[in-house]
Every structure is written in C-alpha cells, then in structure tokens.
Tab-separated table of C-alpha atoms in Angstrom:
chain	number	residue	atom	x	y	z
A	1	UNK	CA	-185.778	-25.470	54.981
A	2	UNK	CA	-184.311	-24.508	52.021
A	3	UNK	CA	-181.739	-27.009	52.232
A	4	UNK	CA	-183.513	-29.774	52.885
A	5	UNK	CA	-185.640	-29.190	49.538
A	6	UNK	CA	-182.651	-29.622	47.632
A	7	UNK	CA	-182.809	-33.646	48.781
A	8	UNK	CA	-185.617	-33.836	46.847
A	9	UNK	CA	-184.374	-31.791	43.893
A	10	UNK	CA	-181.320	-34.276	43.665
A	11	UNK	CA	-182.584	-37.133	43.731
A	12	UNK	CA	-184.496	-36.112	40.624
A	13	UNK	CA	-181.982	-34.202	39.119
A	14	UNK	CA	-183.458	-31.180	39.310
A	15	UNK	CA	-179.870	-28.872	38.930
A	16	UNK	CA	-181.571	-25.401	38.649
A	17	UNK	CA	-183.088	-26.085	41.533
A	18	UNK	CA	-180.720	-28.107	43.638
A	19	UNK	CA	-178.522	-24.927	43.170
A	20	UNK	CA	-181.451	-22.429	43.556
A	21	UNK	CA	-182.214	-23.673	47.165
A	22	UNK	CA	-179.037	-24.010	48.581
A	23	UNK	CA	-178.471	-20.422	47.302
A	24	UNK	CA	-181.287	-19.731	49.034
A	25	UNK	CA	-179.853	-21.604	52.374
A	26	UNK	CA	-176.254	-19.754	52.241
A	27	UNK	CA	-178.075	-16.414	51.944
A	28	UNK	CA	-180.081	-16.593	54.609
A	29	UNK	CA	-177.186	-18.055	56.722
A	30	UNK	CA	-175.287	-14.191	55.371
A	31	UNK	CA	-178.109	-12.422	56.469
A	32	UNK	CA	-177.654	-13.914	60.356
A	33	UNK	CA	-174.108	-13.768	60.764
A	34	UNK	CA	-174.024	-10.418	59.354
A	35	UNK	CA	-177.152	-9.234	62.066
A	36	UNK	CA	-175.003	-10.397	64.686
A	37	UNK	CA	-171.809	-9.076	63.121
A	38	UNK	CA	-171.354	-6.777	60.079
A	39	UNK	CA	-167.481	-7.754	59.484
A	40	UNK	CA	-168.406	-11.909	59.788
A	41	UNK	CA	-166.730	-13.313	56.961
A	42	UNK	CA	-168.777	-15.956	54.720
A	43	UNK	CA	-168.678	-19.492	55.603
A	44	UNK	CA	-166.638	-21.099	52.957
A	45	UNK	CA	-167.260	-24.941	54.275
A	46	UNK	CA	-170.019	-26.743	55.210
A	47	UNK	CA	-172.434	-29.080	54.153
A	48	UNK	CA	-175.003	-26.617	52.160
A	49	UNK	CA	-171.693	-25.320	50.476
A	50	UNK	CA	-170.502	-28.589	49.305
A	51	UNK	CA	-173.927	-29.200	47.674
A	52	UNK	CA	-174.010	-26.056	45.985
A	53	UNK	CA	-170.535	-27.041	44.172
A	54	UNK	CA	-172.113	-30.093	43.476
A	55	UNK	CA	-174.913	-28.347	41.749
A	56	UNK	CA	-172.614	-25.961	40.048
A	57	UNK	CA	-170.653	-28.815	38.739
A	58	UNK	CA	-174.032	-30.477	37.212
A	59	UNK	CA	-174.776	-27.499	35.219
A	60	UNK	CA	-171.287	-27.498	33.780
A	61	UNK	CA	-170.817	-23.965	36.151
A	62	UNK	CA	-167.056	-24.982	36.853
A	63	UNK	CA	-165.816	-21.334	37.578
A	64	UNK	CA	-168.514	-20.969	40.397
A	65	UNK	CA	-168.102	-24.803	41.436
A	66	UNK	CA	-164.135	-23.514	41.688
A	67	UNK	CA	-164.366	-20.502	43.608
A	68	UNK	CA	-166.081	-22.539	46.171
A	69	UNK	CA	-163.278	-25.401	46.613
A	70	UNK	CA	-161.226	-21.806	46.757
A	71	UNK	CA	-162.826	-20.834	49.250
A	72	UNK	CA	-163.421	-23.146	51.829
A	73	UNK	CA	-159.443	-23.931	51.085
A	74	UNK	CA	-158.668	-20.529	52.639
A	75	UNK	CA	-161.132	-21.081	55.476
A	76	UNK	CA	-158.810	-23.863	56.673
A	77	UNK	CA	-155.469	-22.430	56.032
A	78	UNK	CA	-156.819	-19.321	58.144
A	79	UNK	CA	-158.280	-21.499	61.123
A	80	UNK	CA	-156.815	-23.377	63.579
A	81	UNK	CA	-156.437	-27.044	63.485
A	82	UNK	CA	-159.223	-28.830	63.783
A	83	UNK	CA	-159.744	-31.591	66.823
A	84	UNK	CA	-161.950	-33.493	65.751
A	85	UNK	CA	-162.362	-36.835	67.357
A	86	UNK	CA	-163.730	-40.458	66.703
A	87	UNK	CA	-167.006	-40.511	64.291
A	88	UNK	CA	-166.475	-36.929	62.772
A	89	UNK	CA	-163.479	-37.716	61.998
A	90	UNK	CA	-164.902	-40.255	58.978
A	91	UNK	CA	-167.545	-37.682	58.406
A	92	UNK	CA	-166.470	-34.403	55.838
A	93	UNK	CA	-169.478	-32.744	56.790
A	94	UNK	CA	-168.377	-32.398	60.139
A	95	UNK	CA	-164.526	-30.460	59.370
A	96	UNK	CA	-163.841	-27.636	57.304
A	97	UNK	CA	-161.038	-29.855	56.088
A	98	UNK	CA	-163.223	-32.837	55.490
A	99	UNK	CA	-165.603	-30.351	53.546
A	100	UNK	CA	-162.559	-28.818	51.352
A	101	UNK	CA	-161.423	-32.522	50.534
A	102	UNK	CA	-164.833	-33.660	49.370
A	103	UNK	CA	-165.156	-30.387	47.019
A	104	UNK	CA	-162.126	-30.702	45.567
A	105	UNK	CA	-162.114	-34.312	45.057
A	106	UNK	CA	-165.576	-33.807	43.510
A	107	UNK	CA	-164.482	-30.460	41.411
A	108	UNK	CA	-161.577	-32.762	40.199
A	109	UNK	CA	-163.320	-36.016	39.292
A	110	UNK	CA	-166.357	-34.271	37.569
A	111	UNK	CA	-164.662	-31.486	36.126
A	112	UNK	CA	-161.664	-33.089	34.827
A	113	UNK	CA	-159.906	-29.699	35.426
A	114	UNK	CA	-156.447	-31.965	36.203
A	115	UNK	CA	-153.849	-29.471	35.037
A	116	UNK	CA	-156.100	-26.403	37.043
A	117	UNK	CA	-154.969	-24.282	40.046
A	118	UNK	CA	-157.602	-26.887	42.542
A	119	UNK	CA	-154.648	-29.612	42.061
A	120	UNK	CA	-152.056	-28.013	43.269
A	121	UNK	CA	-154.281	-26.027	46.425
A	122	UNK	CA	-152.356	-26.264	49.349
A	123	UNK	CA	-154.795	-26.913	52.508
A	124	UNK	CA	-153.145	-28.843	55.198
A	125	UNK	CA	-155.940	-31.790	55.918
A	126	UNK	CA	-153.666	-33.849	58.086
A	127	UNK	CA	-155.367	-35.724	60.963
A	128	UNK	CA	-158.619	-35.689	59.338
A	129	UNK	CA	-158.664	-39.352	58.130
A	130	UNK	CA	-161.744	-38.678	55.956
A	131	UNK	CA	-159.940	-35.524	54.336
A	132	UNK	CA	-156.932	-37.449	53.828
A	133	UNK	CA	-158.502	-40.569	52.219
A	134	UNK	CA	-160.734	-38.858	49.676
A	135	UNK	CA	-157.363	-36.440	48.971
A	136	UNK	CA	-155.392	-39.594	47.919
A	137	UNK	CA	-158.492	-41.171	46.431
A	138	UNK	CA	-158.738	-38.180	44.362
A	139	UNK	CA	-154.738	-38.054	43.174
A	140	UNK	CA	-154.440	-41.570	42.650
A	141	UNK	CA	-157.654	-41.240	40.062
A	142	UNK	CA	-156.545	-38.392	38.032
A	143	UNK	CA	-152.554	-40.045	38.517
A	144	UNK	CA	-153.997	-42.970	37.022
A	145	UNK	CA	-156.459	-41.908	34.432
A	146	UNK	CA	-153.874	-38.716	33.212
A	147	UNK	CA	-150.676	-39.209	34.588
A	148	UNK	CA	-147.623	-41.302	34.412
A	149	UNK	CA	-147.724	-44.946	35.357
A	150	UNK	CA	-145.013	-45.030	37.627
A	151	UNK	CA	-146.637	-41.653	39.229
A	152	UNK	CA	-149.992	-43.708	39.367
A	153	UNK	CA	-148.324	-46.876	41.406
A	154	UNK	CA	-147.106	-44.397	43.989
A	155	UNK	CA	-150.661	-42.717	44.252
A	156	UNK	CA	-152.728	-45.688	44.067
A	157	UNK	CA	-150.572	-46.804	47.345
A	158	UNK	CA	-151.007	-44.045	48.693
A	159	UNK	CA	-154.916	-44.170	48.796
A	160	UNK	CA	-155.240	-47.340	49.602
A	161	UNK	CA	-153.125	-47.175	53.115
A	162	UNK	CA	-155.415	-44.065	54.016
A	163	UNK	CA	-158.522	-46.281	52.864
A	164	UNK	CA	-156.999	-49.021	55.736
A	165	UNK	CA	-156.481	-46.214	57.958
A	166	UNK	CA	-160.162	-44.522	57.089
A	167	UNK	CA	-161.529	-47.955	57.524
A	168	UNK	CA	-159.769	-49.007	61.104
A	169	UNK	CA	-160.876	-45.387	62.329
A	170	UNK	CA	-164.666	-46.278	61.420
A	171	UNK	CA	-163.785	-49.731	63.131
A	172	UNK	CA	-162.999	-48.214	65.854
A	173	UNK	CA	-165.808	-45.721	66.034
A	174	UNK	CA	-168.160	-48.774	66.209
A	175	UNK	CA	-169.708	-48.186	62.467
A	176	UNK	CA	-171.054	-51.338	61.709
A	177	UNK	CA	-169.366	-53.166	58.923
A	178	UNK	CA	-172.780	-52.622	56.536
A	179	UNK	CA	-172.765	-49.188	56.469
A	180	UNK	CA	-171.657	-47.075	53.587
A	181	UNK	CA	-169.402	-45.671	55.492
A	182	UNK	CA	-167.216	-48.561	55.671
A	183	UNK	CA	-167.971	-49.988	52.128
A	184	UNK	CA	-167.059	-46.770	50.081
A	185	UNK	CA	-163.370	-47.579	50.854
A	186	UNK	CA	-163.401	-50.840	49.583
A	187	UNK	CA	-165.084	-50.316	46.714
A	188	UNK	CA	-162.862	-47.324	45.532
A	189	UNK	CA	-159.801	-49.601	46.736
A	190	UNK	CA	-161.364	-51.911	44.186
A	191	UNK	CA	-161.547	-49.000	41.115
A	192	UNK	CA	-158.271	-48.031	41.705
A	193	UNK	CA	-156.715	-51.170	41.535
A	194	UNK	CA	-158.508	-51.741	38.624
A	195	UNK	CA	-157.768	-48.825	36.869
A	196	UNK	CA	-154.340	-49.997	37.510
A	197	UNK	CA	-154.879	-53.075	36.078
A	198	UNK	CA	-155.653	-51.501	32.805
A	199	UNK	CA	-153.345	-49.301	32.819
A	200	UNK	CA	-150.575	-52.129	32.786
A	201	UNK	CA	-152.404	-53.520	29.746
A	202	UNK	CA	-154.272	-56.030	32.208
A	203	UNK	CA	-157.431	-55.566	30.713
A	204	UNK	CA	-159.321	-58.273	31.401
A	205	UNK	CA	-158.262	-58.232	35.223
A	206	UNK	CA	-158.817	-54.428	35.875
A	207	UNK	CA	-162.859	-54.894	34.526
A	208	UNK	CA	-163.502	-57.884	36.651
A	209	UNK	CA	-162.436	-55.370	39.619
A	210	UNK	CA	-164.241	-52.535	38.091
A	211	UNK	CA	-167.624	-54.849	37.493
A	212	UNK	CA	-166.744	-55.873	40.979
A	213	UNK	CA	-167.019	-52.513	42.140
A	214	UNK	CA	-169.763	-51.625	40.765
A	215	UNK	CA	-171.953	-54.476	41.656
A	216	UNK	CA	-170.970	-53.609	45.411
A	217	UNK	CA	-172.276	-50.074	44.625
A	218	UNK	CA	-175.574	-51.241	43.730
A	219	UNK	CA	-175.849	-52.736	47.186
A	220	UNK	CA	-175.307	-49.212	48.837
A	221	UNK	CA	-178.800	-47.552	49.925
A	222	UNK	CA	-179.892	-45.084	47.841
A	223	UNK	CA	-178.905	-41.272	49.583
A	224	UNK	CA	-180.673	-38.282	48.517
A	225	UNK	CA	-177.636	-36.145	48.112
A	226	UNK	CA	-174.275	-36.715	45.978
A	227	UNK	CA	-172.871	-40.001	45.395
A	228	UNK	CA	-171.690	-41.954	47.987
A	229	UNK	CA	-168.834	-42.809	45.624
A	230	UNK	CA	-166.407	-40.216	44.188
A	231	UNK	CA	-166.831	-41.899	41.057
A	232	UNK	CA	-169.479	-43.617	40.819
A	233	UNK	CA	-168.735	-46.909	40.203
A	234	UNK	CA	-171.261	-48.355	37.250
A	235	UNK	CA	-170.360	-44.707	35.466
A	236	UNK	CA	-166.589	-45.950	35.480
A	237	UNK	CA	-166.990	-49.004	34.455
A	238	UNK	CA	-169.080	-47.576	31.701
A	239	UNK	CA	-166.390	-44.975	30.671
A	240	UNK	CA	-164.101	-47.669	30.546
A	241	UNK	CA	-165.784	-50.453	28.592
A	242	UNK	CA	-166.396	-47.642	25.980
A	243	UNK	CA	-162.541	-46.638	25.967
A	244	UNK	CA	-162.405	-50.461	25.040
A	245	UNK	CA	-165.221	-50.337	21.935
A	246	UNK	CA	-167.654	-52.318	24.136
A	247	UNK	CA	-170.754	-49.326	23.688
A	248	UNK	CA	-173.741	-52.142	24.283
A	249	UNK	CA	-172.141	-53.594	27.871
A	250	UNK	CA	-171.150	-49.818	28.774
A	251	UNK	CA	-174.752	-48.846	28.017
A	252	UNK	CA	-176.009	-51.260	30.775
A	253	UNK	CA	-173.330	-49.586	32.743
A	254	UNK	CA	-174.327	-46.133	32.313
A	255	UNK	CA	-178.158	-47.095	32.939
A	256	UNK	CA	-177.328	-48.405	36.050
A	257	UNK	CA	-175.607	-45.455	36.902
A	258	UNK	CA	-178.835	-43.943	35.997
A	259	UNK	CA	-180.628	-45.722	38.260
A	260	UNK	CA	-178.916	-44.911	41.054
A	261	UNK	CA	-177.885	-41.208	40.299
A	262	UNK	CA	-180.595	-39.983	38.327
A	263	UNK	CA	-180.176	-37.212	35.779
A	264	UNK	CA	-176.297	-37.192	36.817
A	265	UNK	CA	-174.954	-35.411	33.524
A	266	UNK	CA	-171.694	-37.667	33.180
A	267	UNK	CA	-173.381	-40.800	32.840
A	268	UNK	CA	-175.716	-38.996	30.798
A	269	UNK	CA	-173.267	-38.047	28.394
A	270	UNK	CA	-171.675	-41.438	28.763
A	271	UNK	CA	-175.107	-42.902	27.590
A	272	UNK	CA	-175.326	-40.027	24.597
A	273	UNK	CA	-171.753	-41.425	23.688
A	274	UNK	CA	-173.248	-44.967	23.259
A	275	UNK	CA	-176.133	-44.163	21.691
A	276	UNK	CA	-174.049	-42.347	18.580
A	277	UNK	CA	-172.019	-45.639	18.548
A	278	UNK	CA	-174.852	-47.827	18.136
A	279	UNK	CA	-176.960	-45.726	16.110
A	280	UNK	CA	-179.400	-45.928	18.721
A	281	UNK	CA	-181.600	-42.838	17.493
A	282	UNK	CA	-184.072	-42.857	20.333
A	283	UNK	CA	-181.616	-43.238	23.133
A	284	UNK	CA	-179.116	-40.261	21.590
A	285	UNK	CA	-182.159	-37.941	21.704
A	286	UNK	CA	-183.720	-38.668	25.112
A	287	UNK	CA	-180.444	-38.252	26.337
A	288	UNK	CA	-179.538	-35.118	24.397
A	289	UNK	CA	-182.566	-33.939	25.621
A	290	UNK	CA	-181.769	-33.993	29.153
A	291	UNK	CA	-178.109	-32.616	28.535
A	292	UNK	CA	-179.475	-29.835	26.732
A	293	UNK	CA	-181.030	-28.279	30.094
A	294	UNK	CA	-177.395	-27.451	31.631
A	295	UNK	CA	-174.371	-26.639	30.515
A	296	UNK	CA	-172.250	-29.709	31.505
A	297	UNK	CA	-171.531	-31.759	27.944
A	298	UNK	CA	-170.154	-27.909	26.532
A	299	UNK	CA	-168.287	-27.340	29.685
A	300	UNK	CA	-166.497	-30.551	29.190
A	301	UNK	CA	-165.951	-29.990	25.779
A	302	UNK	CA	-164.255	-26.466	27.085
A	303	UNK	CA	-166.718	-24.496	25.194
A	304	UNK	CA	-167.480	-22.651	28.472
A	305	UNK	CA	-165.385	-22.094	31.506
C-alpha cells in the first residue's frame, strides 16, 4: 500500500513523499522477514528499493541513493546466479542483477558521480540481457559525455550490440513491437550515436538524432514511476542545445521534459539555466522555486554529498 502511493507522488513530483512511502514499504517488509527470522538480512534489490534511490537521487541525497546501488551490488555477488528466463529477462524488476543495473545506471546518469566508487562496482550481470544493456548504456554515456573519444567509440559499440541483443530477446518473448519495452533501445541507440556525433564535431548530425530521439520519447505512454529512458531524451537534447548557446530551443526542450517527467529536478535546473540566459525573470523564479524544496541543484554543485 505504501508503495503503490508513491505512483502517485511521482508523477507529481512529490520527492519527500515518494521517498517517505517507500521507506515506509521497506520497513514494513524488515519487520516480516525479521518475525519469521531474526538473522534475515535486508533485501538490497527490488523494485520498492530502486524507487527509493530514485527518490534519494531527486532530493540531491546521493550518499543514501549510493549506499543503496552498494547494496543490492553485494546482494548479487553473494547469491547464486540468477536463471531467469524469456520476459524477465528484459524486465530489471524481476533480477537482483537487473535491479543493481538500473540503480547504478540511474545513480550514474543523475548523479554525475563518474569518477565515484559505483563505476568501478564489480557485480557480475552476465546473462541478464536487461542488466547488461542498461550497464553498457550507462558506460557508453558517461564514456561519451566525460571520457576519451576513442574510449567512447568502443563503449558506444558496446551498447548498441546489447541494445540488438536486448531487442531480439523481447522479439522473441513476443513483446509487441509498440511497447516501450522495445522502443527504449532504439531511442537510446539514437542518443548515443548522437552524442557521438557531437563529439566528432558533427554537430549538426548528432542534434537531428538527438531531436529524433526525443520526439520518439514523446510517443512513449506516460508511466507513473521513473523514466522509461535513462536519460530522458527531451532533457538531453536540452542539455545539449544549451552546451551549444541555443537557451530559447533548449527551453522548449526542457519543458517538454517537463511535461513528461514532472518536477524532475535536472530538467528543472536545465530550465533555471535558461531562464538566467535569457533574462527570463519569471521563469528563473518559478523554477528556483521548485529547486529550492530538495537538495538536488547544491548536490550537483558538490555543496553536499
């Protein structure tokens, strides 16, 4: 019950109390395993847990939003490998592996924690084609955004065979070629590659792949729960077109992330960012407004930790 508040609490972003309710969930969950058994050891994945982290990471709570990804890392390294088989294999709600992929791709992207300890966390996800693919998805974004270029080529590769792979699984599984499930790959294949683009001084090229990607994001039902997108896609393309001094076309970016991720602090901040550039008074403080209910825009800014 708890839980299933938080859907609601999302979807507005509500952060205190997306993370107040799933709180709530994980300590009642405690309170049963440790009635049945007093040494049970915490769950560490799961789908509550990778809300939580989600919520931590929205109030600019990184520490907390860390020792989760931590955790559920150590859950898998101390189980045995998982069998999963045909559907829940595209699903990271259904593996503790698929679980500790989606946190730390997530801790990653909205963090920007890059040089941290969660980079370099060894959890051994192979066979889990949903835990591989957002893995890669997540090391070709920060290779390409931070890293080298000729690190980035390799990465960006790298992603997009498990994104084949990930996509010929759900083919496989029968998932109908409309569902999320099987766009998400294709639009990330499509940031990537753009990033790329750009990154090779093929600017023009890498935002026709980014606006591609982001119009094909708009076409994804709404969920009441994280993005469907590590990245969202219309928040990219807004970081990006601001990068490149275009603040007016990023601001329709970033309100079209708004749209579809409402009160989601980095589009928030991307829309502050605007605002200051084109003296847009009204828009900096409705926006400032919002930010200044959570911690996030100081937590980037690594005024807390």
């Amino acid at each position: 019950m708890h839980h299933m508040t938080s859907h609601i609490f999302l979807a507005l972003g509500m952060w205190d109390d997306v993370v107040a309710a799933n709180e709530a969930a994980l300590g009642i969950v405690k309170q049963k395993m440790q009635a049945r058994n007093q040494a049970a050891s915490p769950v560490g994945c799961g789908h509550p847990i990778t809300w939580l982290a989600y919520g931590y990471l929205q109030q600019g709570r990184f520490a907390d939003a860390r020792r989760l990804v931590e955790n559920c890392g150590e859950e898998v390294r101390k189980n045995r490998p998982e069998r999963a088989t045909g559907a829940d294999l595209l699903d990271y709600d259904t593996t503790s592996a698929g679980s500790f992929s989606a946190m730390r791709t997530r801790y990653l992207v909205d963090s920007g924690d890059w040089s941290g300890l969660v980079t370099d966390l060894e959890v051994n996800v192979a066979g889990i084609v949903a835990a591989e693919f957002t893995r890669d998805f997540a090391d070709a974004y920060g290779a390409v955004r931070h890293g080298r270029i000729d690190t980035a080529v390799k990465a960006v590769k790298r992603a997009n065979d498990s994104g084949q792979r990930f996509i010929a699984a759900a083919i496989a599984a029968g998932v109908p070629a409309e569902s999320p499930m099987r766009r998400v790959p294709m639009i990330e294949r499509d940031q990537l590659n753009g990033l790329l683009l750009v990154r090779r001084g093929k600017t023009a090229g890498g935002l026709a792949l980014l606006a591609k990607a982001a119009a094909a994001e708009k076409e994804i039902p709404m969920e009441f729960g994280p993005p469907s997108l590590d990245k969202p896609a219309n928040e990219l393309l807004g970081e990006v077109l601001l990068e490149h001094g275009r603040a007016h076309d990023a601001r329709a970016a970033f309100e079209a992330a708004q749209v579809l991720a409402p009160g989601r602090g980095q589009s928030l901040i991307g829309l502050w960012a605007c605002a200051r550039v084109l003296k847009d008074s009204e828009l900096a403080q409705s926006a400032d407004a919002r930010l200044a209910k959570v911690g996030l825009r100081e937590a980037l800014a690594g005024k807390t930790k």
